[in-house]
PDB file of C-alpha atoms in Angstrom:
ATOM      1  CA  MET A 312       0.000   0.000   0.000  1.00  0.00           C
ATOM      2  CA  ALA A 313       1.363   3.400  -0.972  1.00  0.00           C
ATOM      3  CA  ASP A 314       1.893   6.013   1.712  1.00  0.00           C
ATOM      4  CA  TYR A 315       0.815   9.576   1.111  1.00  0.00           C
ATOM      5  CA  GLU A 316       2.115  12.337   3.336  1.00  0.00           C
ATOM      6  CA  ASN A 317      -1.082  13.717   4.834  1.00  0.00           C
ATOM      7  CA  ASN A 318      -1.569  17.283   5.923  1.00  0.00           C
ATOM      8  CA  ALA A 319      -4.167  17.990   8.616  1.00  0.00           C
ATOM      9  CA  PHE A 320      -4.566  21.525   7.239  1.00  0.00           C
ATOM     10  CA  PHE A 321      -5.530  20.051   3.838  1.00  0.00           C
ATOM     11  CA  TRP A 322      -8.241  17.937   5.482  1.00  0.00           C
ATOM     12  CA  GLN A 323      -9.536  21.034   7.311  1.00  0.00           C
ATOM     13  CA  LYS A 324     -10.027  22.700   3.911  1.00  0.00           C
ATOM     14  CA  ILE A 325     -11.764  19.600   2.539  1.00  0.00           C
ATOM     15  CA  ASP A 326     -14.052  19.558   5.613  1.00  0.00           C
ATOM     16  CA  THR A 327     -14.935  23.223   5.062  1.00  0.00           C
ATOM     17  CA  LEU A 328     -15.635  22.644   1.368  1.00  0.00           C
ATOM     18  CA  PHE A 329     -17.851  19.668   2.163  1.00  0.00           C
ATOM     19  CA  LEU A 330     -19.678  20.987   5.235  1.00  0.00           C
ATOM     20  CA  SER A 331     -20.419  24.368   3.646  1.00  0.00           C
ATOM     21  CA  GLY A 332     -21.502  22.795   0.353  1.00  0.00           C
ATOM     22  CA  ASN A 333     -24.896  21.941  -1.043  1.00  0.00           C
ATOM     23  CA  LEU A 334     -25.022  18.141  -1.025  1.00  0.00           C
ATOM     24  CA  GLN A 335     -27.713  16.559  -3.167  1.00  0.00           C
ATOM     25  CA  MET A 336     -27.979  12.793  -2.935  1.00  0.00           C
ATOM     26  CA  THR A 337     -29.180  11.345  -6.243  1.00  0.00           C
ATOM     27  CA  LYS A 338     -28.654   7.566  -6.048  1.00  0.00           C
ATOM     28  CA  LYS A 339     -29.404   5.066  -3.326  1.00  0.00           C
ATOM     29  CA  LYS A 340     -27.254   2.057  -2.539  1.00  0.00           C
ATOM     30  CA  GLY A 341     -28.246  -0.744  -4.930  1.00  0.00           C
ATOM     31  CA  GLU A 342     -29.505   1.505  -7.758  1.00  0.00           C
ATOM     32  CA  VAL A 343     -28.294   0.944 -11.318  1.00  0.00           C
ATOM     33  CA  HIS A 344     -25.995   3.510 -12.970  1.00  0.00           C
ATOM     34  CA  PRO A 345     -28.025   5.479 -15.581  1.00  0.00           C
ATOM     35  CA  THR A 346     -25.490   5.016 -18.398  1.00  0.00           C
ATOM     36  CA  PHE A 347     -23.624   1.834 -17.524  1.00  0.00           C
ATOM     37  CA  ARG A 348     -26.435  -0.586 -16.654  1.00  0.00           C
ATOM     38  CA  ASN A 349     -24.032  -3.224 -15.322  1.00  0.00           C
ATOM     39  CA  LEU A 350     -22.825  -0.903 -12.520  1.00  0.00           C
ATOM     40  CA  ILE A 351     -24.690  -0.981  -9.191  1.00  0.00           C
ATOM     41  CA  TYR A 352     -24.054   1.779  -6.635  1.00  0.00           C
ATOM     42  CA  PRO A 353     -22.406   0.192  -3.552  1.00  0.00           C
ATOM     43  CA  VAL A 354     -23.367   3.103  -1.251  1.00  0.00           C
ATOM     44  CA  ASP A 355     -25.523   6.217  -1.599  1.00  0.00           C
ATOM     45  CA  TYR A 356     -24.209   8.741  -4.127  1.00  0.00           C
ATOM     46  CA  GLY A 357     -24.594  12.453  -4.651  1.00  0.00           C
ATOM     47  CA  LYS A 358     -22.847  15.681  -5.598  1.00  0.00           C
ATOM     48  CA  LEU A 359     -21.804  18.926  -3.998  1.00  0.00           C
ATOM     49  CA  THR A 360     -23.707  21.034  -6.518  1.00  0.00           C
ATOM     50  CA  ASP A 361     -22.071  24.354  -5.642  1.00  0.00           C
ATOM     51  CA  THR A 362     -18.519  23.120  -6.307  1.00  0.00           C
ATOM     52  CA  LYS A 363     -16.520  22.863  -9.489  1.00  0.00           C
ATOM     53  CA  SER A 364     -15.584  19.506 -10.919  1.00  0.00           C
ATOM     54  CA  ALA A 365     -15.532  17.715 -14.248  1.00  0.00           C
ATOM     55  CA  GLU A 366     -19.290  17.108 -14.030  1.00  0.00           C
ATOM     56  CA  ASP A 367     -21.764  19.321 -12.160  1.00  0.00           C
ATOM     57  CA  GLY A 368     -20.000  19.289  -8.811  1.00  0.00           C
ATOM     58  CA  VAL A 369     -17.771  17.067  -6.719  1.00  0.00           C
ATOM     59  CA  SER A 370     -18.995  13.461  -6.361  1.00  0.00           C
ATOM     60  CA  VAL A 371     -19.764  12.149  -2.874  1.00  0.00           C
ATOM     61  CA  TYR A 372     -20.092   8.492  -1.878  1.00  0.00           C
ATOM     62  CA  ALA A 373     -21.889   8.218   1.472  1.00  0.00           C
ATOM     63  CA  GLY A 374     -21.581   5.110   3.633  1.00  0.00           C
ATOM     64  CA  SER A 375     -23.469   3.881   6.672  1.00  0.00           C
ATOM     65  CA  GLY A 376     -21.443   5.884   9.212  1.00  0.00           C
ATOM     66  CA  ASP A 377     -21.376   9.558  10.175  1.00  0.00           C
ATOM     67  CA  ARG A 378     -22.118  11.476   6.986  1.00  0.00           C
ATOM     68  CA  SER A 379     -20.426  14.597   8.290  1.00  0.00           C
ATOM     69  CA  GLU A 380     -17.093  12.748   8.538  1.00  0.00           C
ATOM     70  CA  ILE A 381     -14.901  12.548   5.460  1.00  0.00           C
ATOM     71  CA  THR A 382     -13.060   9.240   5.568  1.00  0.00           C
ATOM     72  CA  ALA A 383     -11.074   9.413   2.311  1.00  0.00           C
ATOM     73  CA  LEU A 384     -10.721  10.894  -1.143  1.00  0.00           C
ATOM     74  CA  VAL A 385     -10.533   8.963  -4.389  1.00  0.00           C
ATOM     75  CA  VAL A 386      -8.659  10.375  -7.369  1.00  0.00           C
ATOM     76  CA  ALA A 387      -9.791   8.883 -10.667  1.00  0.00           C
ATOM     77  CA  ALA A 388      -7.926   8.994 -13.984  1.00  0.00           C
ATOM     78  CA  ASP A 389     -10.409   8.503 -16.825  1.00  0.00           C
ATOM     79  CA  ILE A 390      -8.841   8.108 -20.258  1.00  0.00           C
ATOM     80  CA  LEU A 391     -12.214   7.930 -22.028  1.00  0.00           C
ATOM     81  CA  MET A 392     -13.290  11.328 -20.639  1.00  0.00           C
ATOM     82  CA  LYS A 393      -9.674  12.603 -20.581  1.00  0.00           C
ATOM     83  CA  GLU A 394      -9.990  13.906 -17.043  1.00  0.00           C
ATOM     84  CA  LEU A 395      -8.819  13.602 -13.468  1.00  0.00           C
ATOM     85  CA  ASP A 396     -11.619  13.656 -10.944  1.00  0.00           C
ATOM     86  CA  VAL A 397     -11.673  13.751  -7.135  1.00  0.00           C
ATOM     87  CA  LYS A 398     -14.447  12.016  -5.215  1.00  0.00           C
ATOM     88  CA  ILE A 399     -15.246  12.389  -1.505  1.00  0.00           C
ATOM     89  CA  LEU A 400     -16.066   9.401   0.711  1.00  0.00           C
ATOM     90  CA  VAL A 401     -18.087  10.215   3.843  1.00  0.00           C
ATOM     91  CA  GLY A 402     -19.030   7.869   6.632  1.00  0.00           C
ATOM     92  CA  CYS A 403     -17.582   4.868   4.798  1.00  0.00           C
ATOM     93  CA  THR A 404     -16.433   1.767   6.638  1.00  0.00           C
ATOM     94  CA  ASP A 405     -13.386  -0.088   5.312  1.00  0.00           C
ATOM     95  CA  GLU A 406     -15.723  -2.564   3.597  1.00  0.00           C
ATOM     96  CA  GLU A 407     -17.759   0.240   1.989  1.00  0.00           C
ATOM     97  CA  THR A 408     -14.552   1.956   0.862  1.00  0.00           C
ATOM     98  CA  ASP A 409     -13.430  -1.288  -0.811  1.00  0.00           C
ATOM     99  CA  SER A 410     -16.852  -1.591  -2.488  1.00  0.00           C
ATOM    100  CA  VAL A 411     -16.608   1.966  -3.847  1.00  0.00           C
ATOM    101  CA  LEU A 412     -13.124   1.244  -5.191  1.00  0.00           C
ATOM    102  CA  ARG A 413     -14.347  -1.933  -6.920  1.00  0.00           C
ATOM    103  CA  PHE A 414     -17.286   0.054  -8.360  1.00  0.00           C
ATOM    104  CA  LEU A 415     -15.017   2.815  -9.705  1.00  0.00           C
ATOM    105  CA  ASN A 416     -12.388   0.444 -11.127  1.00  0.00           C
ATOM    106  CA  GLN A 417     -14.692  -1.886 -13.100  1.00  0.00           C
ATOM    107  CA  THR A 418     -13.710  -0.436 -16.457  1.00  0.00           C
ATOM    108  CA  ASP A 419     -10.370  -0.389 -18.234  1.00  0.00           C
ATOM    109  CA  TYR A 420     -10.954   3.317 -18.992  1.00  0.00           C
ATOM    110  CA  GLN A 421     -10.870   4.524 -15.380  1.00  0.00           C
ATOM    111  CA  LYS A 422      -8.540   3.662 -12.515  1.00  0.00           C
ATOM    112  CA  THR A 423      -8.296   5.240  -9.088  1.00  0.00           C
ATOM    113  CA  VAL A 424      -6.105   5.794  -6.053  1.00  0.00           C
ATOM    114  CA  LEU A 425      -7.366   6.107  -2.490  1.00  0.00           C
ATOM    115  CA  ILE A 426      -6.137   8.802  -0.122  1.00  0.00           C
ATOM    116  CA  ARG A 427      -7.108   7.943   3.433  1.00  0.00           C
ATOM    117  CA  ARG A 428      -7.563  10.773   5.884  1.00  0.00           C
ATOM    118  CA  GLY A 429      -4.605  11.557   8.075  1.00  0.00           C
ATOM    119  CA  ASN A 430      -4.058  14.009  10.919  1.00  0.00           C
ATOM    120  CA  THR A 431      -0.346  14.796  10.833  1.00  0.00           C
ATOM    121  CA  ILE A 432       1.186  18.052   9.687  1.00  0.00           C
ATOM    122  CA  PRO A 433       4.403  17.718   7.672  1.00  0.00           C
ATOM    123  CA  SER A 434       7.037  20.439   7.965  1.00  0.00           C
ATOM    124  CA  TRP A 435       6.066  21.855   4.551  1.00  0.00           C
ATOM    125  CA  GLY A 436       2.402  22.137   5.633  1.00  0.00           C
ATOM    126  CA  PHE A 437       2.807  25.372   7.578  1.00  0.00           C
ATOM    127  CA  SER A 438       2.229  28.784   6.007  1.00  0.00           C
ATOM    128  CA  GLU A 439       4.628  31.606   6.742  1.00  0.00           C
TER     129      GLU A 439
END
C-alpha cells in the first residue's frame, strides 16, 4: 500500500468545502448507474452542486457511518473522458470503501487511487 504524506490543514479545507456545500444525494445504494447498466451503486451517491468539478460538482459516496465525517478521497484517472476527478467518501467503513473502489475500477478506462484521511502536519504544511 502506498503512503501519502497527509496534511491535517488540507483535510480542514476539505471539511470546510464539504460541510459548507450543497449536497444533493441522487442515487441510493443498490440503484443501477443510468449510463452503464451493469454498474450498481455500492453506497448512496450524490454531488456537492455548488462546487466545481468535471461534471456538475464534486462526487460524494456516502456510507453507513457519520455522513459529516470525510473518511477518504478517491482520485480517478479517466482516459475515455480525458480527465482527473476527485471524489469524496463520507461515513464509509473499510468494507464500503473497498466496495466503492471496486465500483469505480470496473472499467479499463478509469482507474483510481485512495487517499485515506490523516491528521499529521508535515514540515512543509505550515504557512509563513
